[in-house]
């Protein structure tokens, strides 16, 4: 593996230069691999011309690029500009035109997503575009099909959006032979057979059956993912089997699974079943923000879930808030406010939350009294912890007055070691730093 270094994270015992460009030059002097094509520009016209030149000669590089990143040089200005919920305000991507290919659309399948929305997916005659073989491409929605006037059997123009996601951008109508077939909007869900709905003013066609296996399955996958409740071992294959064997009827049912239920699944033996039951139980301790994200409220991502948890410390507080109050939070817009408000008024949501409550989940921000218990102490975590994630453990240290860092040095007071520790463990031993296992760490923070 090889990489270019393009920025710095945490620094200690070193005075940072005042510009991004100087940082990169210093890193180069230290021996790090810096992209040789980085350039300092004096005005925006120079920037645009440089990006355009590289768009023309991108294929001369020994690696793939889909654009260039333009950054504010001054680190003070970077700090002042800050970040939006998703990206820095001091950097912008200049995207190159996507690479294109021509192929035949053989068929269209209709996939049901976590929120019940149907997505038409084109099955294509395999074609190479930018070194990657493409055999499927999203058609996004049925309005897009109409706009493109695309039919099964058509010869289509394909591009990789951002040089990653395949997308049909046009139809070569002159190649039609008269045997092409219209792509019809289904009137029933391809998974559960329920009638579909199209709300006024929306392009989405959705299955409104909350018991639809496809929605439950994808809801479980989303709920269990690392950014959500982080339930290791509960992936696509397991979710599919749980729904197929009717062991779960909704996401909350996973908290009522028994070991004997899991042993009915393929490739599940005693240890694997025990581990998943343990993982499900441990997930009850996840922070309130992670639970909000895992619920899958439309338009609510990780960052917005954190913002909601910061503003409303309990689920009752959040449920009782009005749309008008929600939009007073700078990061929450009208669409998000409507989505949050409507989600918590659904009967299906109320029933789901009741089941979560019975399972023992807590719907509030855990308040840990700030203290000076670990004041002046520096901690480093390495390996896999069982009771909490690395981020949660570091947060606990900070709430108790301590400091959590990512690197071991002579200034480190404790290294907390989980399963499969990395090189930090070896370095700690060499430096004679006190090493704690997870149980000892728990005792220390009591």
Tab-separated table of C-alpha atoms in Angstrom:
chain	number	residue	atom	x	y	z
A	1	UNK	CA	0.000	0.000	0.000
A	2	UNK	CA	1.123	3.545	-0.685
A	3	UNK	CA	-0.333	6.982	0.094
A	4	UNK	CA	0.253	10.720	-0.074
A	5	UNK	CA	0.176	12.644	3.207
A	6	UNK	CA	-2.032	15.728	2.842
A	7	UNK	CA	-2.775	17.012	6.368
A	8	UNK	CA	-1.949	16.712	10.072
A	9	UNK	CA	-4.086	15.426	12.931
A	10	UNK	CA	-2.934	15.710	16.549
A	11	UNK	CA	0.484	17.283	17.138
A	12	UNK	CA	2.480	17.434	20.360
A	13	UNK	CA	5.660	19.273	21.347
A	14	UNK	CA	5.967	20.997	17.971
A	15	UNK	CA	5.125	24.476	16.781
A	16	UNK	CA	2.771	24.336	13.802
A	17	UNK	CA	3.691	26.478	10.731
A	18	UNK	CA	1.167	29.188	9.872
A	19	UNK	CA	0.067	27.791	6.485
A	20	UNK	CA	-1.081	24.474	5.048
A	21	UNK	CA	1.567	24.632	2.304
A	22	UNK	CA	4.388	25.087	4.845
A	23	UNK	CA	3.078	22.122	6.870
A	24	UNK	CA	3.326	19.923	3.753
A	25	UNK	CA	6.855	21.131	2.985
A	26	UNK	CA	7.975	20.352	6.563
A	27	UNK	CA	6.383	16.900	6.362
A	28	UNK	CA	8.254	16.326	3.095
A	29	UNK	CA	11.521	17.268	4.854
A	30	UNK	CA	10.641	14.752	7.592
A	31	UNK	CA	10.515	12.049	4.906
A	32	UNK	CA	6.769	11.723	4.321
A	33	UNK	CA	5.473	11.180	0.781
A	34	UNK	CA	3.834	14.386	-0.471
A	35	UNK	CA	2.077	14.676	-3.825
A	36	UNK	CA	4.574	16.331	-6.198
A	37	UNK	CA	1.779	18.201	-8.039
A	38	UNK	CA	0.668	20.342	-5.052
A	39	UNK	CA	0.911	24.009	-5.980
A	40	UNK	CA	0.448	27.344	-4.204
A	41	UNK	CA	-1.788	29.716	-6.203
A	42	UNK	CA	-2.094	33.506	-6.050
A	43	UNK	CA	-5.625	33.921	-7.493
A	44	UNK	CA	-8.730	31.943	-8.489
A	45	UNK	CA	-8.059	32.142	-12.264
A	46	UNK	CA	-4.720	30.427	-11.705
A	47	UNK	CA	-6.554	27.723	-9.694
A	48	UNK	CA	-9.131	27.083	-12.450
A	49	UNK	CA	-6.478	26.926	-15.190
A	50	UNK	CA	-4.361	24.472	-13.174
A	51	UNK	CA	-7.382	22.201	-12.542
A	52	UNK	CA	-8.374	22.308	-16.231
A	53	UNK	CA	-4.821	21.331	-17.294
A	54	UNK	CA	-4.920	18.313	-14.987
A	55	UNK	CA	-8.339	17.290	-16.289
A	56	UNK	CA	-6.750	16.935	-19.727
A	57	UNK	CA	-3.708	14.948	-18.525
A	58	UNK	CA	-5.282	12.930	-15.658
A	59	UNK	CA	-4.606	9.645	-17.516
A	60	UNK	CA	-0.846	10.322	-17.362
A	61	UNK	CA	-0.899	9.579	-13.602
A	62	UNK	CA	-0.235	6.070	-12.284
A	63	UNK	CA	-3.354	6.254	-10.066
A	64	UNK	CA	-7.013	7.241	-10.572
A	65	UNK	CA	-8.255	10.753	-9.726
A	66	UNK	CA	-11.734	12.232	-10.164
A	67	UNK	CA	-10.835	15.866	-9.446
A	68	UNK	CA	-8.695	18.184	-7.339
A	69	UNK	CA	-9.102	19.844	-3.943
A	70	UNK	CA	-8.664	23.597	-3.566
A	71	UNK	CA	-7.811	24.756	-0.020
A	72	UNK	CA	-7.415	28.032	1.862
A	73	UNK	CA	-3.710	28.210	2.734
A	74	UNK	CA	-3.768	30.138	6.043
A	75	UNK	CA	-4.384	27.804	9.016
A	76	UNK	CA	-5.839	30.705	11.011
A	77	UNK	CA	-8.352	31.360	8.253
A	78	UNK	CA	-9.133	27.624	8.092
A	79	UNK	CA	-9.903	27.663	11.812
A	80	UNK	CA	-12.064	30.774	11.463
A	81	UNK	CA	-14.037	29.328	8.530
A	82	UNK	CA	-14.666	26.052	10.371
A	83	UNK	CA	-16.896	23.213	9.169
A	84	UNK	CA	-20.453	22.581	8.041
A	85	UNK	CA	-22.123	19.358	9.192
A	86	UNK	CA	-20.441	17.421	6.376
A	87	UNK	CA	-17.375	19.257	5.154
A	88	UNK	CA	-14.834	22.042	5.779
A	89	UNK	CA	-15.720	25.539	4.579
A	90	UNK	CA	-12.067	26.135	3.686
A	91	UNK	CA	-11.799	23.404	1.028
A	92	UNK	CA	-13.746	22.613	-2.132
A	93	UNK	CA	-13.552	19.776	-4.667
A	94	UNK	CA	-13.093	20.635	-8.340
A	95	UNK	CA	-14.651	17.570	-9.984
A	96	UNK	CA	-13.567	16.431	-13.429
A	97	UNK	CA	-16.038	15.281	-16.058
A	98	UNK	CA	-16.965	11.620	-15.508
A	99	UNK	CA	-15.630	8.811	-17.705
A	100	UNK	CA	-18.227	7.416	-20.109
A	101	UNK	CA	-19.155	4.144	-21.805
A	102	UNK	CA	-21.853	2.692	-24.097
A	103	UNK	CA	-23.817	-0.493	-23.380
A	104	UNK	CA	-27.255	-2.149	-23.605
A	105	UNK	CA	-29.936	-2.005	-20.891
A	106	UNK	CA	-31.074	-5.641	-20.575
A	107	UNK	CA	-33.620	-5.351	-17.742
A	108	UNK	CA	-34.803	-3.288	-14.761
A	109	UNK	CA	-35.305	-4.559	-11.201
A	110	UNK	CA	-37.065	-2.653	-8.412
A	111	UNK	CA	-35.284	-2.534	-5.037
A	112	UNK	CA	-37.099	-1.639	-1.809
A	113	UNK	CA	-35.103	0.531	0.602
A	114	UNK	CA	-35.172	0.946	4.381
A	115	UNK	CA	-37.873	3.630	4.236
A	116	UNK	CA	-39.981	1.704	1.694
A	117	UNK	CA	-38.904	3.781	-1.318
A	118	UNK	CA	-38.514	1.824	-4.561
A	119	UNK	CA	-35.388	2.373	-6.626
A	120	UNK	CA	-35.318	1.153	-10.237
A	121	UNK	CA	-31.954	-0.462	-11.012
A	122	UNK	CA	-30.760	-1.071	-14.572
A	123	UNK	CA	-29.242	-4.465	-15.406
A	124	UNK	CA	-26.651	-3.805	-18.103
A	125	UNK	CA	-24.584	-5.692	-20.624
A	126	UNK	CA	-21.231	-5.610	-18.735
A	127	UNK	CA	-18.989	-2.780	-19.968
A	128	UNK	CA	-15.625	-1.374	-18.834
A	129	UNK	CA	-15.668	2.285	-17.808
A	130	UNK	CA	-12.476	3.783	-16.386
A	131	UNK	CA	-10.976	0.356	-15.693
A	132	UNK	CA	-14.057	-0.973	-13.838
A	133	UNK	CA	-16.609	-3.441	-15.251
A	134	UNK	CA	-20.152	-2.068	-14.819
A	135	UNK	CA	-23.169	-4.397	-14.945
A	136	UNK	CA	-25.693	-2.363	-12.884
A	137	UNK	CA	-26.640	1.300	-12.569
A	138	UNK	CA	-29.248	3.139	-10.538
A	139	UNK	CA	-32.044	4.885	-12.432
A	140	UNK	CA	-32.846	6.870	-9.240
A	141	UNK	CA	-36.634	7.143	-9.638
A	142	UNK	CA	-39.456	6.775	-12.170
A	143	UNK	CA	-39.451	10.461	-13.096
A	144	UNK	CA	-35.816	10.044	-14.161
A	145	UNK	CA	-36.808	7.101	-16.403
A	146	UNK	CA	-39.458	9.314	-18.016
A	147	UNK	CA	-37.012	12.217	-18.423
A	148	UNK	CA	-34.409	9.983	-20.082
A	149	UNK	CA	-37.110	8.202	-22.148
A	150	UNK	CA	-35.167	4.988	-21.550
A	151	UNK	CA	-36.548	1.521	-22.406
A	152	UNK	CA	-35.476	-2.084	-21.863
A	153	UNK	CA	-33.312	-3.032	-24.853
A	154	UNK	CA	-32.020	0.519	-25.411
A	155	UNK	CA	-28.379	1.324	-26.120
A	156	UNK	CA	-27.469	3.749	-23.353
A	157	UNK	CA	-24.703	6.197	-22.511
A	158	UNK	CA	-23.220	5.473	-19.095
A	159	UNK	CA	-20.912	7.447	-16.808
A	160	UNK	CA	-19.305	6.843	-13.441
A	161	UNK	CA	-20.428	9.814	-11.358
A	162	UNK	CA	-17.394	10.965	-9.389
A	163	UNK	CA	-15.666	8.091	-11.203
A	164	UNK	CA	-17.387	5.752	-8.735
A	165	UNK	CA	-21.196	5.466	-9.039
A	166	UNK	CA	-22.524	4.193	-12.398
A	167	UNK	CA	-25.297	6.348	-13.887
A	168	UNK	CA	-27.227	6.309	-17.173
A	169	UNK	CA	-27.094	9.797	-18.689
A	170	UNK	CA	-28.651	9.297	-22.097
A	171	UNK	CA	-30.163	7.013	-24.738
A	172	UNK	CA	-28.831	6.461	-28.260
A	173	UNK	CA	-32.296	6.496	-29.837
A	174	UNK	CA	-30.907	6.096	-33.356
A	175	UNK	CA	-29.948	2.526	-32.392
A	176	UNK	CA	-33.550	1.518	-31.531
A	177	UNK	CA	-34.965	-1.453	-33.481
A	178	UNK	CA	-38.597	-1.172	-32.384
A	179	UNK	CA	-38.444	-4.149	-30.001
A	180	UNK	CA	-37.609	-2.050	-26.912
A	181	UNK	CA	-40.042	-2.315	-23.954
A	182	UNK	CA	-41.464	0.436	-21.750
A	183	UNK	CA	-40.332	0.421	-18.097
A	184	UNK	CA	-43.524	0.348	-16.075
A	185	UNK	CA	-43.965	1.708	-12.557
A	186	UNK	CA	-44.990	-1.285	-10.391
A	187	UNK	CA	-48.375	-1.018	-8.687
A	188	UNK	CA	-47.422	-3.540	-6.013
A	189	UNK	CA	-44.314	-4.003	-3.864
A	190	UNK	CA	-41.956	-6.563	-5.489
A	191	UNK	CA	-41.141	-7.977	-2.029
A	192	UNK	CA	-44.388	-8.098	-0.008
A	193	UNK	CA	-47.019	-7.581	-2.739
A	194	UNK	CA	-48.596	-4.634	-0.920
A	195	UNK	CA	-50.017	-1.675	-2.878
A	196	UNK	CA	-47.596	1.190	-3.482
A	197	UNK	CA	-48.132	4.876	-2.762
A	198	UNK	CA	-46.932	8.072	-4.398
A	199	UNK	CA	-47.441	11.146	-2.224
A	200	UNK	CA	-48.409	14.442	-3.785
A	201	UNK	CA	-45.385	16.561	-4.664
A	202	UNK	CA	-42.921	13.641	-4.268
A	203	UNK	CA	-41.076	11.662	-6.939
A	204	UNK	CA	-40.722	8.642	-4.645
A	205	UNK	CA	-42.906	5.557	-5.015
A	206	UNK	CA	-43.006	3.678	-1.734
A	207	UNK	CA	-44.289	0.553	-0.063
A	208	UNK	CA	-46.323	1.697	2.956
A	209	UNK	CA	-46.387	-1.745	4.587
A	210	UNK	CA	-44.164	-1.312	7.671
A	211	UNK	CA	-44.026	-5.110	7.974
A	212	UNK	CA	-42.484	-5.408	4.493
A	213	UNK	CA	-39.531	-7.849	4.887
A	214	UNK	CA	-37.241	-5.658	2.730
A	215	UNK	CA	-37.805	-2.624	4.966
A	216	UNK	CA	-37.334	-4.614	8.168
A	217	UNK	CA	-34.165	-6.251	6.838
A	218	UNK	CA	-32.568	-2.978	5.751
A	219	UNK	CA	-33.746	-1.292	8.944
A	220	UNK	CA	-31.929	-3.934	11.011
A	221	UNK	CA	-28.731	-3.537	8.956
A	222	UNK	CA	-28.851	0.253	9.460
A	223	UNK	CA	-29.640	-0.087	13.181
A	224	UNK	CA	-26.728	-2.488	13.780
A	225	UNK	CA	-24.076	-0.661	11.768
A	226	UNK	CA	-20.993	0.739	13.489
A	227	UNK	CA	-22.193	4.351	13.375
A	228	UNK	CA	-25.484	3.254	14.970
A	229	UNK	CA	-25.777	0.647	17.726
A	230	UNK	CA	-22.569	-1.101	16.603
A	231	UNK	CA	-23.776	-4.715	16.932
A	232	UNK	CA	-20.910	-6.826	15.629
A	233	UNK	CA	-22.027	-9.949	13.794
A	234	UNK	CA	-25.430	-8.569	12.802
A	235	UNK	CA	-24.776	-7.976	9.110
A	236	UNK	CA	-26.740	-8.420	5.886
A	237	UNK	CA	-26.717	-12.208	5.856
A	238	UNK	CA	-27.923	-12.541	9.458
A	239	UNK	CA	-30.574	-9.810	9.036
A	240	UNK	CA	-31.896	-11.557	5.910
A	241	UNK	CA	-32.197	-14.894	7.727
A	242	UNK	CA	-33.858	-13.369	10.806
A	243	UNK	CA	-36.562	-11.811	8.625
A	244	UNK	CA	-36.909	-14.839	6.335
A	245	UNK	CA	-37.426	-17.192	9.303
A	246	UNK	CA	-39.867	-14.711	10.933
A	247	UNK	CA	-37.682	-14.457	14.046
A	248	UNK	CA	-38.089	-10.682	13.968
A	249	UNK	CA	-41.072	-8.579	12.864
A	250	UNK	CA	-39.372	-5.210	13.483
A	251	UNK	CA	-36.001	-3.790	14.586
A	252	UNK	CA	-36.859	-3.886	18.309
A	253	UNK	CA	-37.378	-7.667	18.137
A	254	UNK	CA	-33.617	-8.233	17.984
A	255	UNK	CA	-33.515	-7.445	21.733
A	256	UNK	CA	-35.840	-10.371	22.431
A	257	UNK	CA	-33.847	-12.980	20.476
A	258	UNK	CA	-32.683	-16.048	22.387
A	259	UNK	CA	-29.672	-18.233	21.811
A	260	UNK	CA	-31.868	-21.078	20.531
A	261	UNK	CA	-33.303	-18.694	17.892
A	262	UNK	CA	-29.842	-17.902	16.560
A	263	UNK	CA	-28.834	-21.563	16.423
A	264	UNK	CA	-31.540	-21.988	13.748
A	265	UNK	CA	-29.543	-19.729	11.418
A	266	UNK	CA	-26.948	-20.948	8.905
A	267	UNK	CA	-23.328	-21.059	10.111
A	268	UNK	CA	-24.367	-20.359	13.724
A	269	UNK	CA	-22.776	-22.494	16.436
A	270	UNK	CA	-22.673	-22.007	20.223
A	271	UNK	CA	-19.863	-19.424	20.296
A	272	UNK	CA	-21.186	-17.305	17.422
A	273	UNK	CA	-24.672	-17.250	18.971
A	274	UNK	CA	-23.234	-16.308	22.400
A	275	UNK	CA	-21.187	-13.488	20.843
A	276	UNK	CA	-24.162	-11.998	19.006
A	277	UNK	CA	-26.407	-12.155	22.100
A	278	UNK	CA	-23.604	-10.416	24.034
A	279	UNK	CA	-23.202	-7.794	21.266
A	280	UNK	CA	-26.943	-7.061	21.281
A	281	UNK	CA	-26.917	-6.693	25.077
A	282	UNK	CA	-23.860	-4.394	25.003
A	283	UNK	CA	-25.553	-2.156	22.422
A	284	UNK	CA	-28.044	-1.033	25.098
A	285	UNK	CA	-25.234	1.114	26.538
A	286	UNK	CA	-24.700	3.157	23.356
A	287	UNK	CA	-25.134	6.947	23.649
A	288	UNK	CA	-28.532	8.541	22.997
A	289	UNK	CA	-27.233	10.186	19.782
A	290	UNK	CA	-26.264	6.793	18.325
A	291	UNK	CA	-29.753	5.430	19.102
A	292	UNK	CA	-31.358	8.421	17.329
A	293	UNK	CA	-29.202	7.801	14.251
A	294	UNK	CA	-29.935	4.060	14.343
A	295	UNK	CA	-33.702	4.691	14.313
A	296	UNK	CA	-33.346	5.732	10.689
A	297	UNK	CA	-35.320	8.980	10.844
A	298	UNK	CA	-35.404	10.281	7.245
A	299	UNK	CA	-32.756	13.010	6.582
A	300	UNK	CA	-31.101	12.481	9.996
A	301	UNK	CA	-27.453	11.456	9.789
A	302	UNK	CA	-24.769	10.948	12.448
A	303	UNK	CA	-23.977	14.627	12.955
A	304	UNK	CA	-27.598	15.797	13.085
A	305	UNK	CA	-28.378	12.982	15.568
A	306	UNK	CA	-25.564	14.300	17.799
A	307	UNK	CA	-26.953	17.831	17.533
A	308	UNK	CA	-30.447	16.626	18.524
A	309	UNK	CA	-29.010	14.761	21.533
A	310	UNK	CA	-27.102	17.882	22.609
A	311	UNK	CA	-30.267	20.014	22.461
A	312	UNK	CA	-32.774	17.487	23.851
A	313	UNK	CA	-31.350	15.327	26.607
A	314	UNK	CA	-34.223	12.806	26.658
A	315	UNK	CA	-36.477	11.225	24.051
A	316	UNK	CA	-39.548	12.692	25.792
A	317	UNK	CA	-38.064	16.186	25.315
A	318	UNK	CA	-37.466	15.520	21.632
A	319	UNK	CA	-40.903	13.992	21.004
A	320	UNK	CA	-42.720	16.932	22.618
A	321	UNK	CA	-40.875	19.628	20.651
A	322	UNK	CA	-42.660	21.566	17.885
A	323	UNK	CA	-41.477	21.952	14.287
A	324	UNK	CA	-41.094	25.679	14.906
A	325	UNK	CA	-38.703	25.083	17.797
A	326	UNK	CA	-36.684	22.491	15.886
A	327	UNK	CA	-35.877	24.951	13.086
A	328	UNK	CA	-34.392	27.376	15.620
A	329	UNK	CA	-31.416	24.995	15.851
A	330	UNK	CA	-28.979	26.381	13.207
A	331	UNK	CA	-28.142	22.967	11.707
A	332	UNK	CA	-31.757	21.743	11.497
A	333	UNK	CA	-33.649	22.954	8.428
A	334	UNK	CA	-37.354	22.887	7.566
A	335	UNK	CA	-37.249	19.475	5.824
A	336	UNK	CA	-35.376	17.841	8.714
A	337	UNK	CA	-37.720	19.421	11.287
A	338	UNK	CA	-40.801	18.121	9.417
A	339	UNK	CA	-39.227	14.655	9.196
A	340	UNK	CA	-38.381	14.481	12.932
A	341	UNK	CA	-41.790	15.790	13.986
A	342	UNK	CA	-43.731	13.429	11.703
A	343	UNK	CA	-41.585	10.376	12.534
A	344	UNK	CA	-42.352	10.535	16.259
A	345	UNK	CA	-46.087	10.900	15.600
A	346	UNK	CA	-46.370	7.661	13.630
A	347	UNK	CA	-48.207	4.865	15.478
A	348	UNK	CA	-45.548	2.412	14.252
A	349	UNK	CA	-42.809	4.570	15.857
A	350	UNK	CA	-44.694	4.730	19.178
A	351	UNK	CA	-45.085	0.925	19.234
A	352	UNK	CA	-41.402	0.459	18.347
A	353	UNK	CA	-40.218	2.801	21.126
A	354	UNK	CA	-42.428	0.971	23.621
A	355	UNK	CA	-40.717	-2.313	22.699
A	356	UNK	CA	-37.255	-0.721	23.012
A	357	UNK	CA	-38.261	0.520	26.455
A	358	UNK	CA	-39.331	-2.992	27.526
A	359	UNK	CA	-35.982	-4.296	26.265
A	360	UNK	CA	-34.179	-1.945	28.682
A	361	UNK	CA	-32.839	0.765	26.381
A	362	UNK	CA	-32.474	4.235	27.879
A	363	UNK	CA	-33.630	7.226	25.861
A	364	UNK	CA	-31.524	9.967	27.411
A	365	UNK	CA	-28.098	11.516	27.395
A	366	UNK	CA	-26.036	9.904	30.110
A	367	UNK	CA	-24.976	12.609	32.529
A	368	UNK	CA	-21.596	11.920	34.014
A	369	UNK	CA	-20.608	14.369	36.718
A	370	UNK	CA	-17.529	16.250	35.715
A	371	UNK	CA	-14.828	15.715	38.273
A	372	UNK	CA	-11.102	16.059	38.766
A	373	UNK	CA	-10.661	12.345	39.455
A	374	UNK	CA	-8.315	11.861	36.479
A	375	UNK	CA	-7.013	15.424	36.370
A	376	UNK	CA	-3.572	15.662	34.773
A	377	UNK	CA	-3.613	11.999	33.678
A	378	UNK	CA	-3.112	11.052	30.023
A	379	UNK	CA	-4.618	7.864	28.600
A	380	UNK	CA	-4.083	5.940	25.364
A	381	UNK	CA	-6.417	3.124	24.262
A	382	UNK	CA	-5.375	0.213	22.060
A	383	UNK	CA	-7.133	-2.984	20.965
A	384	UNK	CA	-10.832	-3.844	20.982
A	385	UNK	CA	-12.728	-2.928	24.145
A	386	UNK	CA	-15.748	-5.016	25.096
A	387	UNK	CA	-17.940	-2.665	27.154
A	388	UNK	CA	-17.605	0.510	25.119
A	389	UNK	CA	-16.163	1.910	21.921
A	390	UNK	CA	-12.845	3.736	21.861
A	391	UNK	CA	-14.680	7.047	21.452
A	392	UNK	CA	-16.905	6.345	24.479
A	393	UNK	CA	-13.891	5.407	26.644
A	394	UNK	CA	-12.021	8.580	25.633
A	395	UNK	CA	-15.123	10.640	26.376
A	396	UNK	CA	-15.317	9.119	29.895
A	397	UNK	CA	-11.687	10.049	30.565
A	398	UNK	CA	-12.298	13.642	29.491
A	399	UNK	CA	-15.448	13.945	31.642
A	400	UNK	CA	-13.371	12.876	34.636
A	401	UNK	CA	-10.784	15.584	33.989
A	402	UNK	CA	-8.239	13.451	32.153
A	403	UNK	CA	-6.871	13.570	28.629
A	404	UNK	CA	-7.077	10.927	25.893
A	405	UNK	CA	-4.518	10.908	23.074
A	406	UNK	CA	-3.829	8.639	20.131
A	407	UNK	CA	-0.080	8.195	20.558
A	408	UNK	CA	2.113	6.759	23.329
A	409	UNK	CA	4.910	8.967	24.673
A	410	UNK	CA	6.851	9.382	27.935
A	411	UNK	CA	4.095	11.786	29.010
A	412	UNK	CA	1.447	9.015	28.844
A	413	UNK	CA	0.273	7.864	32.293
A	414	UNK	CA	-1.854	4.821	31.340
A	415	UNK	CA	-2.301	2.599	28.293
A	416	UNK	CA	-5.606	0.697	28.369
A	417	UNK	CA	-5.361	-2.573	26.447
A	418	UNK	CA	-8.260	-4.468	24.863
A	419	UNK	CA	-8.180	-7.564	22.633
A	420	UNK	CA	-5.660	-7.678	19.757
A	421	UNK	CA	-3.664	-4.585	20.843
A	422	UNK	CA	-1.385	-2.889	18.337
A	423	UNK	CA	2.113	-1.426	18.434
A	424	UNK	CA	1.098	1.061	21.168
A	425	UNK	CA	1.056	-1.856	23.636
A	426	UNK	CA	4.654	-2.806	22.784
A	427	UNK	CA	5.809	0.811	22.963
A	428	UNK	CA	4.143	1.234	26.378
A	429	UNK	CA	6.011	-1.822	27.703
A	430	UNK	CA	9.332	-0.494	26.402
A	431	UNK	CA	8.743	2.908	28.015
A	432	UNK	CA	7.614	1.350	31.303
A	433	UNK	CA	4.166	2.996	31.182
A	434	UNK	CA	1.450	1.542	33.415
A	435	UNK	CA	-0.758	-0.850	31.442
A	436	UNK	CA	-4.400	-1.473	32.401
A	437	UNK	CA	-6.829	-4.082	31.130
A	438	UNK	CA	-10.481	-3.159	30.650
A	439	UNK	CA	-11.572	-4.295	34.134
A	440	UNK	CA	-8.798	-2.281	35.805
A	441	UNK	CA	-9.815	0.781	33.777
A	442	UNK	CA	-13.436	0.334	34.924
A	443	UNK	CA	-12.261	0.183	38.553
A	444	UNK	CA	-10.197	3.337	38.069
A	445	UNK	CA	-13.138	5.398	36.750
A	446	UNK	CA	-15.704	4.205	39.355
